[in-house]
Structure formats: C-alpha cells, structure tokens
PDB file of C-alpha atoms in Angstrom:
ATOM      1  CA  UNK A 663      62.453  76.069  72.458  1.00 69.00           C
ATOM      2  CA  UNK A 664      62.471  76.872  76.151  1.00 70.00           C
ATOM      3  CA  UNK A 665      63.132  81.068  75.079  1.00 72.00           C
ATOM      4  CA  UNK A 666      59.716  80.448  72.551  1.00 73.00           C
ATOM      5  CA  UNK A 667      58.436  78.730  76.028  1.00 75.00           C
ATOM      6  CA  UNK A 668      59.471  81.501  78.184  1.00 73.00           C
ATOM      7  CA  UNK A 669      57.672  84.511  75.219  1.00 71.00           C
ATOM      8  CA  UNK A 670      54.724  82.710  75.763  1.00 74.00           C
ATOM      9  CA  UNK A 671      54.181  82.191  79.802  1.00 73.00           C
ATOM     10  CA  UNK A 672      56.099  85.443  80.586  1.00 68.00           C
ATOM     11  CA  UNK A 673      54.971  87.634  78.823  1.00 69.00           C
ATOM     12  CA  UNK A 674      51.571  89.193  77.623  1.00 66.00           C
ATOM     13  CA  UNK A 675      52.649  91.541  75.444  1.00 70.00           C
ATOM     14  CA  UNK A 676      53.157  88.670  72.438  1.00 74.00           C
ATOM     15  CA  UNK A 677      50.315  87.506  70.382  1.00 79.00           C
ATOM     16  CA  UNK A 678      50.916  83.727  72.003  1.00 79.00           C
ATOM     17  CA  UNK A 679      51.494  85.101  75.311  1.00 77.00           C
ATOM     18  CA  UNK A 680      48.079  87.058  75.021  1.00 78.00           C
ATOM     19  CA  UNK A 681      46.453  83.828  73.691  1.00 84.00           C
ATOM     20  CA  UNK A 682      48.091  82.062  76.537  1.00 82.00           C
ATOM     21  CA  UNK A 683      46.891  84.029  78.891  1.00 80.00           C
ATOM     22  CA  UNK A 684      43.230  83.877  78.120  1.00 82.00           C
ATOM     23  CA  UNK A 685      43.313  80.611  77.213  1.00 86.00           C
ATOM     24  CA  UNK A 686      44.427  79.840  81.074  1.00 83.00           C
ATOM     25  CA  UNK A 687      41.457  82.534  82.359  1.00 81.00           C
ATOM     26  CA  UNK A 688      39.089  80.299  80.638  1.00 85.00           C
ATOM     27  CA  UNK A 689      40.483  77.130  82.195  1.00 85.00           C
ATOM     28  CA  UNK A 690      40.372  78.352  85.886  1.00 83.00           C
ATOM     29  CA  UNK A 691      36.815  79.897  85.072  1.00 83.00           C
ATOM     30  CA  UNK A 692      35.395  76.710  83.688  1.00 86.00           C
ATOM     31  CA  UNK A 693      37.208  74.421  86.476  1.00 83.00           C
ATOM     32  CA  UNK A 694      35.833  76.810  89.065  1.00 81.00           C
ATOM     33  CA  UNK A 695      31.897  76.226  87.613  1.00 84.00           C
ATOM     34  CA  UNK A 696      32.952  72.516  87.254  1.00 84.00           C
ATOM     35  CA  UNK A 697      33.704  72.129  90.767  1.00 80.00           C
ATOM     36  CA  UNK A 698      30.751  74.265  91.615  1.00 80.00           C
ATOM     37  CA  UNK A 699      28.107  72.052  89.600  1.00 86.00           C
ATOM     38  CA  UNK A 700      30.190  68.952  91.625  1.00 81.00           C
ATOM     39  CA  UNK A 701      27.907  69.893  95.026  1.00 77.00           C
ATOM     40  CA  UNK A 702      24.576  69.919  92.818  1.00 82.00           C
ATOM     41  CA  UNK A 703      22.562  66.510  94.585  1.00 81.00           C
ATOM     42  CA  UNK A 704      20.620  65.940  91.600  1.00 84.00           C
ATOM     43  CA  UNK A 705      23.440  65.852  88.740  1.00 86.00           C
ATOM     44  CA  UNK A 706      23.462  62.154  86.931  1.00 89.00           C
ATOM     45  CA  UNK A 707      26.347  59.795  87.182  1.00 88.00           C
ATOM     46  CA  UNK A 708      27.048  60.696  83.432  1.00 91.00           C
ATOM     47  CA  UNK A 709      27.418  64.418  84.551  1.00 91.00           C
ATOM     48  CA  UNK A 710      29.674  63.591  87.019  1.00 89.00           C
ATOM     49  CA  UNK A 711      32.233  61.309  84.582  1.00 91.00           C
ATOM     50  CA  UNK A 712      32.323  63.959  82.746  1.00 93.00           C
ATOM     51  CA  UNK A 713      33.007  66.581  85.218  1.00 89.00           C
ATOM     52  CA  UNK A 714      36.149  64.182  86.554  1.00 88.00           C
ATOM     53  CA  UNK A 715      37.737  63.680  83.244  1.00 92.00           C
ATOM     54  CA  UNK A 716      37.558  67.736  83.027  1.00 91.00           C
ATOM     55  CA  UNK A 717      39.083  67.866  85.847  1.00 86.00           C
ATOM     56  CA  UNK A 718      41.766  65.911  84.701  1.00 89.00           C
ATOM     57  CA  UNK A 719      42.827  67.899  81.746  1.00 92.00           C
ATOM     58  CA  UNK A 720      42.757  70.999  83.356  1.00 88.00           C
ATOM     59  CA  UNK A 721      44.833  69.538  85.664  1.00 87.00           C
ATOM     60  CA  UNK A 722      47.018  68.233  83.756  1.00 91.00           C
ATOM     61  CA  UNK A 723      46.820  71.673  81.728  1.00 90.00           C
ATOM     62  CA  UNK A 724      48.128  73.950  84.969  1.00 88.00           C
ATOM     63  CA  UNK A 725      50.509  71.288  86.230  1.00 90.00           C
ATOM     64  CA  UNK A 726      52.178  71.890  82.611  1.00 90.00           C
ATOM     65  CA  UNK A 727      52.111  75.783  82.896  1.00 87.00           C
ATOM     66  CA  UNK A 728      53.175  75.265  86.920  1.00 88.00           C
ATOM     67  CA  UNK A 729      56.353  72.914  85.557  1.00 90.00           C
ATOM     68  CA  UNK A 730      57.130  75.316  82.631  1.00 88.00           C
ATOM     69  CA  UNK A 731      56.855  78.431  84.839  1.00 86.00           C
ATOM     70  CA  UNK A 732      59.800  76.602  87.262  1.00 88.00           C
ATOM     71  CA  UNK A 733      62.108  75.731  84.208  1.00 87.00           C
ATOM     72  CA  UNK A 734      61.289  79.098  82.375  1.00 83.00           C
ATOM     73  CA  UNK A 735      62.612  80.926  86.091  1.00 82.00           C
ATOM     74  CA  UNK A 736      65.596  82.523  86.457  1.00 82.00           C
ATOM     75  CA  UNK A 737      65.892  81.830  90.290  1.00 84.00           C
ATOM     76  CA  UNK A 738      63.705  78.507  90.243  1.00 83.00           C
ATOM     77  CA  UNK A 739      63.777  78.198  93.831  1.00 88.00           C
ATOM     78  CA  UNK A 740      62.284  81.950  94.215  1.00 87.00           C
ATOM     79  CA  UNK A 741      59.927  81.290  92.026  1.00 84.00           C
ATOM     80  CA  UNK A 742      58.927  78.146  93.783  1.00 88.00           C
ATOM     81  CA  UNK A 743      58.110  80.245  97.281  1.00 88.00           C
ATOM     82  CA  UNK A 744      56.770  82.948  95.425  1.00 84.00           C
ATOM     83  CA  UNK A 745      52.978  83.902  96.140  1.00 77.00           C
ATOM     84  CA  UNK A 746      51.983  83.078  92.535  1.00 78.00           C
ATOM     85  CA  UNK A 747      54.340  79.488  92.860  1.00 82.00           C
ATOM     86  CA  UNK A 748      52.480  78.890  95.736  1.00 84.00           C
ATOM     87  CA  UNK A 749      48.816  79.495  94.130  1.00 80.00           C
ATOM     88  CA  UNK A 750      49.830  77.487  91.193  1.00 83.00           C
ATOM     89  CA  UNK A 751      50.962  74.661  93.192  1.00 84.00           C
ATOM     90  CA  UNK A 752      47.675  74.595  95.837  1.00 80.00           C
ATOM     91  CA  UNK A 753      45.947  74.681  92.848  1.00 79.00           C
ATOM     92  CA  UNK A 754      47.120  70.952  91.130  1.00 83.00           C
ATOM     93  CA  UNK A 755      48.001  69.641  94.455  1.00 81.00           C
ATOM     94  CA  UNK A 756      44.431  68.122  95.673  1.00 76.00           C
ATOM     95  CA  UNK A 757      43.661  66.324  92.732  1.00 80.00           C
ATOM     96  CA  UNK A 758      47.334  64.201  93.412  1.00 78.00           C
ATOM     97  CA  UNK A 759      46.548  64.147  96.896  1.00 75.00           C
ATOM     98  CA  UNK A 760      43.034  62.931  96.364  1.00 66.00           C
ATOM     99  CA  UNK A 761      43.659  60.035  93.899  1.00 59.00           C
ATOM    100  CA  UNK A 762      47.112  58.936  95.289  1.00 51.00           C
ATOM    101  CA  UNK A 763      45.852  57.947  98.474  1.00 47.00           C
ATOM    102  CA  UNK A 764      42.662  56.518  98.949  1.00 42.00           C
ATOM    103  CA  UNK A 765      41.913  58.108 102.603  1.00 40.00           C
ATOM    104  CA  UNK A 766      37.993  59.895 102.904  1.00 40.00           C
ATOM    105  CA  UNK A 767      39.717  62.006 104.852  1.00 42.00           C
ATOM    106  CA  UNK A 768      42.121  63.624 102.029  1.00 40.00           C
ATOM    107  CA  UNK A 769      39.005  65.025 100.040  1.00 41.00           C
ATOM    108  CA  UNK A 770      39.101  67.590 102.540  1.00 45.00           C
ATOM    109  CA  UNK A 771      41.942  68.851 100.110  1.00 47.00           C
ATOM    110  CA  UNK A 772      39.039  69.433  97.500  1.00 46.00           C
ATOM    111  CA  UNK A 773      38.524  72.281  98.877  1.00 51.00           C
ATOM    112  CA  UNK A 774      42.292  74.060  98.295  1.00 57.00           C
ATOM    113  CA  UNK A 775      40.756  73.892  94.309  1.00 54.00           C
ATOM    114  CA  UNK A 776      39.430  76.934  95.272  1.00 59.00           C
ATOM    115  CA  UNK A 777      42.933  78.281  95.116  1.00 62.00           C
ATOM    116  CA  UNK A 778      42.405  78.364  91.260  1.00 63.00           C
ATOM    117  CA  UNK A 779      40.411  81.316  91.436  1.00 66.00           C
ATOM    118  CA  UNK A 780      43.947  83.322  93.069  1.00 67.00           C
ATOM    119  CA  UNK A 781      45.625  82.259  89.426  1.00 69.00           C
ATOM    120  CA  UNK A 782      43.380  84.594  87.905  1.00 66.00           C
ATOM    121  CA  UNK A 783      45.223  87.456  89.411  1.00 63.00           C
ATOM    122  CA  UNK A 784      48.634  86.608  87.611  1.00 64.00           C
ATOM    123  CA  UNK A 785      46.603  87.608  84.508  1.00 63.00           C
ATOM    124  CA  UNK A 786      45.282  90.749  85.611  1.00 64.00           C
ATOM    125  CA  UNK A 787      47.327  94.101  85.373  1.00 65.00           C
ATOM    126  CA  UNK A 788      44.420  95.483  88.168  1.00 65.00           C
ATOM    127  CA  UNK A 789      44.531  92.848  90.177  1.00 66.00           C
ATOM    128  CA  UNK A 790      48.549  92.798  90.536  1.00 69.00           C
ATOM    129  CA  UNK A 791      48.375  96.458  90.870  1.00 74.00           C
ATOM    130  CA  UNK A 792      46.011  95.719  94.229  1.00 72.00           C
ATOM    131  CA  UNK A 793      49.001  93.330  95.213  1.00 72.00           C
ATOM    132  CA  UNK A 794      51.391  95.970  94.640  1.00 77.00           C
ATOM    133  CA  UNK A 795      49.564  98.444  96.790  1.00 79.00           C
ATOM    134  CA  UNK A 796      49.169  96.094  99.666  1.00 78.00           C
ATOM    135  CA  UNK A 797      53.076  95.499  99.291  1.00 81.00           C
ATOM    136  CA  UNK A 798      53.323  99.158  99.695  1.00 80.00           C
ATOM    137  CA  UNK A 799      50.934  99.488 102.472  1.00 78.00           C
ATOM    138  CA  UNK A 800      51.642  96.669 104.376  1.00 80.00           C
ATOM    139  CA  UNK A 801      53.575  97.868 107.560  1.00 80.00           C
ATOM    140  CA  UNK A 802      50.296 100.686 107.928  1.00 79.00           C
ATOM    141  CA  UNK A 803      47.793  97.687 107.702  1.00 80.00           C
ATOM    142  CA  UNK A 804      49.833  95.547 109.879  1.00 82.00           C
ATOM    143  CA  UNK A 805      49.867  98.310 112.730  1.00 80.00           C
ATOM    144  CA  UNK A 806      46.064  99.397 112.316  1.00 82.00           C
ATOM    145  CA  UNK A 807      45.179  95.557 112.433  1.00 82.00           C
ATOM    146  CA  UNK A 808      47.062  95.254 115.347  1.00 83.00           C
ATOM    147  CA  UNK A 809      45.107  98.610 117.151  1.00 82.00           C
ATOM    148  CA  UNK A 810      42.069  97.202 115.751  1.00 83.00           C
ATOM    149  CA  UNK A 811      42.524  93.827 117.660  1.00 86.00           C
ATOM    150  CA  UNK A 812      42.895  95.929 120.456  1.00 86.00           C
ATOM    151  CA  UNK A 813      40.207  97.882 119.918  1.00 87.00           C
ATOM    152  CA  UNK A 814      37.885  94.841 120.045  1.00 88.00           C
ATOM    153  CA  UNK A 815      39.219  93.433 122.819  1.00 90.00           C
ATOM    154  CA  UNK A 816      38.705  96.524 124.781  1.00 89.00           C
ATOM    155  CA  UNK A 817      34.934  96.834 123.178  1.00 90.00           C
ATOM    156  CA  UNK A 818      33.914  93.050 124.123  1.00 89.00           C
ATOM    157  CA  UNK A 819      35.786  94.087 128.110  1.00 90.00           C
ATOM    158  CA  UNK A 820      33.686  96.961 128.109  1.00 91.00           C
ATOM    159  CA  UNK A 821      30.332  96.034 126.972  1.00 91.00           C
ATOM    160  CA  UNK A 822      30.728  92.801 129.474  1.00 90.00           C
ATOM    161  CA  UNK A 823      31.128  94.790 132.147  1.00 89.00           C
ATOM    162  CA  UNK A 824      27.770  97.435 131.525  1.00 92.00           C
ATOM    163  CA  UNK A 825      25.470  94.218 130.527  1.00 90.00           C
ATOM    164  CA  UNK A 826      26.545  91.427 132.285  1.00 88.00           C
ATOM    165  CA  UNK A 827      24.244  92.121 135.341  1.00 89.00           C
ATOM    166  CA  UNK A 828      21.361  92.893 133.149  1.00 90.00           C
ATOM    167  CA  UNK A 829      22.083  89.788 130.422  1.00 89.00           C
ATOM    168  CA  UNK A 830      23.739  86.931 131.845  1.00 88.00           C
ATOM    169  CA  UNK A 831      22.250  84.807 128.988  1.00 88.00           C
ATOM    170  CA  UNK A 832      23.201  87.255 126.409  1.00 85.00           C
ATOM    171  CA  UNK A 833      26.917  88.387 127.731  1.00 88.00           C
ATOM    172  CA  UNK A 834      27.841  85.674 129.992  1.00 87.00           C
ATOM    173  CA  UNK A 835      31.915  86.200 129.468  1.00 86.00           C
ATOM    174  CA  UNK A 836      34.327  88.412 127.502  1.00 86.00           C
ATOM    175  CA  UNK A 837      34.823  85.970 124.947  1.00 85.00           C
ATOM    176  CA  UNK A 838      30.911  85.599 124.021  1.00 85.00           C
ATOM    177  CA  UNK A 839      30.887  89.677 124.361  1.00 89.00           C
ATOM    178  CA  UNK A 840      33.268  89.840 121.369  1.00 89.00           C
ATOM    179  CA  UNK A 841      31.189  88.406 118.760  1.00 90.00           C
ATOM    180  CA  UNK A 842      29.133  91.776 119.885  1.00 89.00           C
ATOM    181  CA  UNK A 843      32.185  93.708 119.890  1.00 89.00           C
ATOM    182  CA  UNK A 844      32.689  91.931 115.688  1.00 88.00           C
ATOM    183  CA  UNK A 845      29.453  92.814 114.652  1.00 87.00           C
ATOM    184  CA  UNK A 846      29.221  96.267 116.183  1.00 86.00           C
ATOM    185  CA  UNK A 847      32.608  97.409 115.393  1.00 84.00           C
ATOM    186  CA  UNK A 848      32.572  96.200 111.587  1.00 79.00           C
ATOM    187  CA  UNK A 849      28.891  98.799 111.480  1.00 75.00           C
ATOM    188  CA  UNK A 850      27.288  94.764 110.778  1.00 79.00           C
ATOM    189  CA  UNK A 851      24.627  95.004 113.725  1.00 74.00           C
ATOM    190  CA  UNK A 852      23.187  91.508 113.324  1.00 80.00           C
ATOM    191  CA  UNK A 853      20.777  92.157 116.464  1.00 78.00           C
ATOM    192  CA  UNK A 854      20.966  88.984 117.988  1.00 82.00           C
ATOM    193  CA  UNK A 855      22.653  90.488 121.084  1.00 86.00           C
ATOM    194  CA  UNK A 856      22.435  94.104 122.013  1.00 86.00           C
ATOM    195  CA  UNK A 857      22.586  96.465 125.076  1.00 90.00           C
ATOM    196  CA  UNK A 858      19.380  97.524 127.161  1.00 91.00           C
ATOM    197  CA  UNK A 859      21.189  99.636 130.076  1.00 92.00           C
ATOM    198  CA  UNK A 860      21.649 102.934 129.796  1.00 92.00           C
ATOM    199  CA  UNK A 861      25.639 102.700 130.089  1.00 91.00           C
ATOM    200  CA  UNK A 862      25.976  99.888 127.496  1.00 90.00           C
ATOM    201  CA  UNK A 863      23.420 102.003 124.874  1.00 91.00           C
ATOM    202  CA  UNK A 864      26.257 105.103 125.468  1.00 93.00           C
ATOM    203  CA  UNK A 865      29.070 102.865 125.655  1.00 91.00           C
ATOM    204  CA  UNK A 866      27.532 101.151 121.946  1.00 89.00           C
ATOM    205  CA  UNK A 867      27.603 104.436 120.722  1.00 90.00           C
ATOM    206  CA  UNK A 868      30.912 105.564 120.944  1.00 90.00           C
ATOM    207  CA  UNK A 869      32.068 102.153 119.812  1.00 87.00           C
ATOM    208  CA  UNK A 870      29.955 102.438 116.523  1.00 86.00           C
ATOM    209  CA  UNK A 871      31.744 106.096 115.475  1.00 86.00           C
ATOM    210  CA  UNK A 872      35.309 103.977 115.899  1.00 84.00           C
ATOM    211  CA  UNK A 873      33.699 101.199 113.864  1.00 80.00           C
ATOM    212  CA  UNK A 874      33.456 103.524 111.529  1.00 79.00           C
ATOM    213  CA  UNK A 875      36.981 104.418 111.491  1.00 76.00           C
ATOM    214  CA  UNK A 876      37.512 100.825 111.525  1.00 73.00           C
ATOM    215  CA  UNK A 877      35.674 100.501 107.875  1.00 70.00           C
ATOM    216  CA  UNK A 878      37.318 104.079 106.026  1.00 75.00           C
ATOM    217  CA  UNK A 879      40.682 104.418 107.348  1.00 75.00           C
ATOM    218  CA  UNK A 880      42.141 101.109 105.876  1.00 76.00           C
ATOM    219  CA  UNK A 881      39.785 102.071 102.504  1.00 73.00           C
ATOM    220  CA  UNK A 882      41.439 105.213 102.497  1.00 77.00           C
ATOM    221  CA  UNK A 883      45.299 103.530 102.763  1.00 77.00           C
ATOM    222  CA  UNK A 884      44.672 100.987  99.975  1.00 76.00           C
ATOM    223  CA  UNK A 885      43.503 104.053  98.093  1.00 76.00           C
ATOM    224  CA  UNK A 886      46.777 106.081  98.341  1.00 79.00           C
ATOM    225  CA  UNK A 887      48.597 102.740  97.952  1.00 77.00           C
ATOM    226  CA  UNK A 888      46.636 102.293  94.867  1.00 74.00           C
ATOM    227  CA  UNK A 889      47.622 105.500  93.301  1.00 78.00           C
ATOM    228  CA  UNK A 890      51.557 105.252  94.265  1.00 75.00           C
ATOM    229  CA  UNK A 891      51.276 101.992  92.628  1.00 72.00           C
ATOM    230  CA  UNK A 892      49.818 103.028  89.128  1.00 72.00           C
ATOM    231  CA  UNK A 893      52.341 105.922  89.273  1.00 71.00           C
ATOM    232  CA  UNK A 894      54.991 102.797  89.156  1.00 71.00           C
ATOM    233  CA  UNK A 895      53.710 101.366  86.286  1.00 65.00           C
ATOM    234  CA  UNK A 896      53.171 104.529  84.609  1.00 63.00           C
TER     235      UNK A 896
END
C-alpha cells in the first residue's frame, strides 16, 4: 500500500502520479481564488459558509499529501526541513492555528495561506529547474547582494551630502536618502524626491549607469545558472 502510496506522490511519470499532480495544482489554484474572493466586502454570508467549508477540505486534502509525503520519505526528518516540507507545512498550519485558539490576533496567520501558491513549484519541472539554478548560483548572488547593499549605502551617503543644504525637507538624514538611493538604483525613479544641484544631478547620473548593472548582472547569472541546470537534467 504505502509503495502504491509512494508511485503516486513521488513520482509524475505514472498515470496516478500525473493525475495526482494536477489534481493538487487545481486545489492550490482554487484555494488561492477562495481566499482571494474572502477580502471581497460585498460577498453574502452564504458565500462565505461556503468558502470556509472549502477551505476545510482542501485542508484537510494537503494535510493528507503533507502526512503521506513524511511516511512515503526515506529520511523523514530531511524531508521535514526540506524547502518543499516547509511550504507544505506553512501551508495547513494557519487554518489549525486559527480555529484552535480563539485569539483575533492569530488570523494574522491567514496570511501564511499564501504559502500555497510555493506548492505549485513541486509540480513544475521549470519552476524546480529555477530552484536548481539559484542552488547553483547562490554563493555569486550572495556576494553581489552583499556589494549591492553597499552600493546603496554609499548612494544614500552620497546624495545626502550634495542635497542636504539645498533640501532639508526632502533629504533630511542618510536613512531618508536611501529610499532615493532604492528607487534610483533599481532604474524605478518614482520622482517624489530628486536632486536640483548641480553635484547631486552628476552624482544621480553615475549612480543610474550602476543601477543598471544592478538590474542585468544578476539577470545574466540566473541565465547561465539556468542553462547549467537544464544540461543536468538533460
């Protein structure tokens, strides 16, 4: 029973384990527009019965897989701290967290449903090739999010220092000067702040060609990561 089990949750090569797979797709798809139509003001106290006792099958649906998944695992514990255990657990844990306690405060947990939306990456060969490549990439997008941070700090110092005798209002300390240093850097430009003197306008400029670096280099590492990693499953 638990090797029939296992063919059907492990793998999606099987005609149940393909069946299994979108039947589960479906499930996080229509829980996800469930809990969407949930914030609509105007839906009817008939609308929202029926939305809870959907939420409790589905529920009760992935807590099933999640509990099958565990005994099906060869290291149980492994799987338990895995990325995808961890998904599948946020994903059934606010419901039990909601209704055993009766605390307002807990249905901040609602929100960790959102989680759901991760499963859908276990049944996606793309999707787990993207996780692949940012295993592979990792250390390089550690180190240029590190410069990066750097990089931002240095902009919001620097663009303090040219406006903050001109702007007070506008750039009254380094830490207001970084939400500049964000949306300049990231090529955003909201306009609510921006430089008028003639050393913050040059100083904006050479911060805008790095922001471009900012935006293509890691683009470009995820796409060599990307093409290592469908040489792997190839």
């Amino acid at each position: 029973m638990i090797a029939i089990i296992k063919n059907t949750i492990q793998s999606s090569e099987s005609f149940s384990g393909k069946a299994f797979d979108l039947f589960i797709q479906i499930m996080i798809i229509l829980s996800l527009i469930s809990f969407s139509i949930e914030t609509l003001p105007s839906i009817t106290d008939e609308t929202r019965s029926f939305l809870y006792n959907f939420e409790i099958i589905s529920v009760s649906i992935f807590t099933v897989e999640y509990i099958a998944r565990v005994i099906c695992a060869e290291e149980k514990m492994k799987f338990v701290f895995s990325f995808f255990g961890i998904v599948d657990l946020l994903a059934i844990l606010p419901f039990y967290l909601a209704t055993g306690l009766d605390l307002r405060s807990l249905r901040s947990f609602r929100l960790l449903r959102l989680v759901r939306i991760l499963k859908l990456a276990r049944y996606s060969a793309a999707v787990r090739r993207l996780h692949r490549a940012f295993i592979i990439a990792k250390e390089e997008l550690a180190l240029f999010l590190f410069a990066a941070l750097i990089v931002l700090y240095l902009a919001g110092v620097g663009i303090y220092y040219f406006e903050y005798p001109a702007q007070p209002d506008a750039f009254c300390s380094i830490f207001h000067s970084l939400w500049w240093a964000v949306a300049t850097l990231t090529t955003v430009g909201y306009g609510d702040i921006y430089p008028i003197t003639v050393g913050g306008k040059i100083f904006t400029f050479l911060i805008l060609i790095i922001g471009l670096g900012v935006v293509s280099i890691p683009a470009g590492m995820i796409a060599s990561a990307l093409s290592k990693a469908r040489e792997m499953d190839n």
